[in-house]
XYZ file of C-alpha atoms in Angstrom:
269
model
C -57.629 9.832 -3.843
C -53.895 10.400 -4.155
C -53.226 7.646 -1.666
C -55.234 5.127 -3.698
C -53.427 6.097 -6.914
C -49.957 5.779 -5.385
C -50.462 2.638 -3.333
C -50.186 0.133 -6.238
C -47.024 1.829 -7.517
C -45.526 1.818 -4.040
C -46.415 -1.837 -3.573
C -44.957 -2.681 -6.996
C -41.729 -0.839 -6.209
C -41.392 -2.708 -2.929
C -41.816 -6.057 -4.690
C -39.271 -5.096 -7.351
C -36.776 -3.972 -4.729
C -37.220 -7.153 -2.704
C -36.144 -9.266 -5.686
C -32.639 -7.821 -5.355
C -32.570 -7.404 -1.563
C -29.870 -9.467 0.132
C -30.780 -8.512 3.682
C -30.443 -11.429 6.079
C -28.263 -13.414 3.642
C -24.683 -14.476 4.279
C -22.214 -14.445 1.401
C -18.720 -15.939 1.292
C -16.448 -14.317 -1.318
C -13.103 -16.024 -1.920
C -10.067 -13.989 -2.935
C -11.740 -10.796 -1.739
C -8.939 -8.830 -0.099
C -8.308 -6.860 -3.296
C -9.331 -6.399 -6.906
C -12.655 -7.586 -8.234
C -13.246 -9.809 -5.193
C -13.060 -6.778 -2.913
C -15.504 -4.871 -5.141
C -17.905 -7.827 -5.124
C -17.715 -8.204 -1.335
C -18.410 -4.491 -0.913
C -21.285 -4.525 -3.405
C -23.027 -7.535 -1.880
C -22.719 -5.989 1.587
C -24.114 -2.690 0.300
C -27.162 -4.633 -0.878
C -27.771 -6.021 2.589
C -25.710 -9.201 2.837
C -23.394 -10.098 5.675
C -20.184 -10.854 3.800
C -17.470 -13.287 4.842
C -14.280 -12.173 3.130
C -11.640 -14.803 2.379
C -7.998 -14.726 1.302
C -4.688 -16.339 2.197
C -2.819 -13.161 3.176
C -4.123 -12.556 6.709
C -2.804 -9.001 7.099
C -4.208 -7.835 3.761
C -7.520 -9.578 4.427
C -7.935 -8.016 7.858
C -7.139 -4.564 6.482
C -9.666 -4.977 3.656
C -12.335 -6.146 6.121
C -11.581 -3.191 8.407
C -12.055 -0.702 5.576
C -15.474 -2.119 4.745
C -16.533 -2.238 8.386
C -15.574 1.438 8.601
C -18.204 2.040 5.897
C -20.804 0.507 8.218
C -21.013 -2.788 6.333
C -21.503 -6.207 7.948
C -18.200 -7.990 7.346
C -16.307 -10.997 8.706
C -12.792 -12.087 7.759
C -12.051 -15.794 7.325
C -8.558 -16.656 6.061
C -7.989 -20.097 4.559
C -6.270 -21.556 1.507
C -8.839 -22.418 -1.148
C -6.284 -24.605 -2.964
C -6.124 -26.983 0.016
C -9.221 -29.247 0.123
C -8.886 -29.920 3.857
C -8.533 -26.195 4.599
C -11.529 -25.419 2.373
C -13.672 -28.003 4.164
C -12.619 -26.662 7.571
C -13.216 -23.070 6.443
C -16.741 -23.778 5.231
C -17.628 -25.725 8.369
C -16.227 -22.945 10.572
C -18.180 -20.274 8.679
C -21.414 -22.255 8.993
C -20.995 -22.767 12.744
C -19.545 -19.341 13.588
C -21.454 -16.967 11.287
C -24.521 -18.957 10.233
C -25.648 -20.646 7.012
C -23.844 -19.584 3.845
C -26.590 -18.536 1.433
C -24.288 -17.229 -1.305
C -20.858 -18.451 -2.383
C -18.792 -16.396 -4.815
C -15.787 -18.349 -6.114
C -13.532 -15.476 -7.105
C -10.024 -16.592 -6.105
C -7.741 -16.751 -9.111
C -4.279 -16.086 -10.489
C -2.523 -15.397 -13.788
C 0.880 -16.348 -15.157
C 1.919 -15.326 -18.649
C 4.435 -16.976 -20.939
C 4.888 -18.842 -24.230
C 3.052 -22.162 -24.028
C 6.056 -24.123 -25.318
C 8.145 -22.737 -22.429
C 5.450 -22.642 -19.756
C 6.740 -24.011 -16.396
C 4.953 -27.145 -15.215
C 4.779 -25.853 -11.637
C 3.001 -22.703 -12.825
C 0.560 -24.812 -14.853
C -0.225 -26.822 -11.725
C -0.611 -23.649 -9.626
C -3.041 -22.160 -12.154
C -5.113 -25.333 -12.198
C -5.269 -25.531 -8.394
C -6.113 -21.856 -7.917
C -8.465 -21.175 -10.819
C -10.424 -24.399 -11.154
C -9.677 -26.984 -8.436
C -10.379 -24.411 -5.705
C -13.942 -24.005 -6.998
C -14.546 -27.710 -6.487
C -12.775 -27.733 -3.108
C -14.884 -24.862 -1.738
C -18.171 -25.566 -3.514
C -18.390 -29.238 -2.536
C -18.698 -28.641 1.248
C -20.698 -25.430 0.757
C -23.167 -27.210 -1.525
C -23.568 -30.054 0.973
C -24.928 -27.550 3.502
C -27.045 -25.785 0.853
C -28.543 -29.043 -0.414
C -29.574 -29.978 3.127
C -31.444 -26.646 3.356
C -32.901 -26.871 -0.161
C -31.564 -23.499 -1.286
C -28.350 -21.680 -2.158
C -26.557 -19.508 -4.704
C -23.116 -20.172 -6.153
C -21.500 -17.625 -8.465
C -18.251 -18.626 -10.171
C -16.007 -15.947 -11.632
C -15.044 -16.950 -15.155
C -13.564 -14.569 -17.764
C -13.807 -13.441 -21.364
C -11.025 -16.007 -21.694
C -13.711 -18.623 -21.105
C -14.620 -17.866 -24.719
C -11.533 -16.209 -26.222
C -7.758 -16.594 -26.199
C -4.764 -14.280 -26.412
C -1.081 -15.095 -26.929
C 0.818 -16.058 -23.805
C -2.111 -17.069 -21.575
C -3.194 -20.470 -22.919
C -3.121 -22.177 -19.475
C -5.207 -19.381 -17.947
C -7.648 -19.688 -20.853
C -7.874 -23.431 -20.206
C -8.793 -22.844 -16.559
C -11.456 -20.263 -17.353
C -13.006 -22.454 -20.034
C -13.171 -25.161 -17.373
C -14.859 -22.760 -14.942
C -17.610 -22.143 -17.478
C -18.241 -25.828 -18.053
C -17.936 -26.744 -14.370
C -20.657 -24.161 -13.753
C -22.896 -26.028 -16.198
C -22.097 -29.327 -14.503
C -22.760 -27.980 -11.017
C -26.130 -26.647 -12.147
C -26.990 -29.937 -13.801
C -26.298 -31.853 -10.579
C -27.541 -29.381 -7.984
C -30.419 -27.375 -9.499
C -32.847 -30.141 -8.512
C -31.937 -29.451 -4.875
C -32.985 -25.799 -5.049
C -29.558 -24.311 -5.849
C -28.760 -21.816 -8.588
C -25.204 -22.005 -9.920
C -24.078 -19.465 -12.491
C -20.941 -17.653 -13.602
C -19.871 -14.107 -14.375
C -17.296 -13.610 -17.128
C -15.628 -10.226 -16.656
C -13.819 -8.468 -19.452
C -10.903 -6.156 -18.749
C -11.369 -4.169 -15.531
C -9.180 -1.555 -13.882
C -7.817 -3.007 -10.633
C -4.511 -2.952 -8.809
C -3.841 -6.355 -10.383
C -4.220 -5.005 -13.945
C -2.579 -1.620 -13.328
C 0.529 -2.520 -15.344
C -1.679 -3.215 -18.371
C -3.715 -0.057 -17.743
C -0.479 1.939 -17.721
C 0.705 0.334 -20.955
C -0.471 2.729 -23.691
C -0.190 0.120 -26.448
C -2.343 -2.375 -24.542
C -4.911 0.224 -23.535
C -5.132 1.423 -27.137
C -5.653 -2.165 -28.321
C -8.283 -2.742 -25.641
C -10.156 0.459 -26.475
C -10.261 -0.491 -30.149
C -11.175 -4.138 -29.479
C -13.982 -3.423 -26.985
C -17.185 -1.881 -28.406
C -17.580 0.189 -25.233
C -14.152 1.626 -25.990
C -12.722 1.509 -22.471
C -11.694 -0.487 -19.412
C -14.420 -1.571 -17.021
C -14.642 -0.222 -13.491
C -14.922 -2.815 -10.672
C -18.244 -1.377 -9.468
C -19.747 -2.270 -12.847
C -19.508 -5.958 -11.942
C -21.662 -5.614 -8.833
C -25.054 -5.523 -10.557
C -24.470 -8.884 -12.222
C -23.370 -10.404 -8.917
C -26.393 -9.053 -7.034
C -28.713 -10.375 -9.741
C -27.224 -13.885 -9.597
C -27.101 -13.849 -5.779
C -30.689 -12.675 -5.315
C -34.218 -13.984 -5.791
C -34.298 -12.201 -9.153
C -32.398 -15.164 -10.667
C -34.499 -17.949 -9.126
C -34.864 -19.773 -12.487
C -31.424 -18.954 -13.920
C -29.086 -21.938 -13.810
C -25.855 -22.931 -15.530
C -25.575 -19.546 -17.240
C -22.417 -17.505 -17.847
C -23.109 -13.764 -17.854
C -20.484 -11.837 -19.808
C -19.760 -8.358 -18.443
C -17.196 -7.229 -20.963
C -18.294 -4.042 -22.725
C -19.292 -6.113 -25.756
C -15.872 -7.695 -26.378
C -17.210 -11.215 -26.957
C -20.053 -9.918 -29.140
C -17.797 -8.464 -31.836
C -14.947 -9.407 -34.153
């Protein structure tokens, strides 16, 4: 009797779990040697994916990959420059031939440069555009070509609360992240018919080595705590659930969406 009562619940749990199971999938995460990209690579691998980590700094990338392999995770390291279209094409083709089909692409590579807009250096503007927005096109175009041929694929672009908001001194960064959000819509509009799901995650303020100076600034942290309904910085692991959802079968009819993970910052004034 007990067996008959429990069987439906067990079967239901298995189905629910399978929606978020990434076993047998391969995920490429750009800019994943540190910060949020590292947390996303680790989280996807913990949910069963084989993760191809990418960055430009070979030594840092190899060390990051080694740490995750030491945790028993399935990890490859693939250094290439996402701001170089030829390198991106070669990197995608190499990954497909060496590691197998890329099922999930996370476009995480990005940079920041702060300064008054009226004094902002043109070379830094160009670098922000290449790194934060052009790289998504450079990497996604060849990756999507393979995905379209297979009739399936997931692309997750990392946007920002600055896709919706602005702060003094970061207008060019805000421009790039607004473009990421709208490029995500455009990619979905073109590629959803081929069986792809393309969405974005817009993180708020997270504690990473890249934001440590802001974390250590008491005035900024006080402002952030007052401005964010959750009243605190986010932890990198808190971004993983959104990434797993958008990379898994659970989001099979979600397309062109930007999921804000920001402690409520964009919901309040």
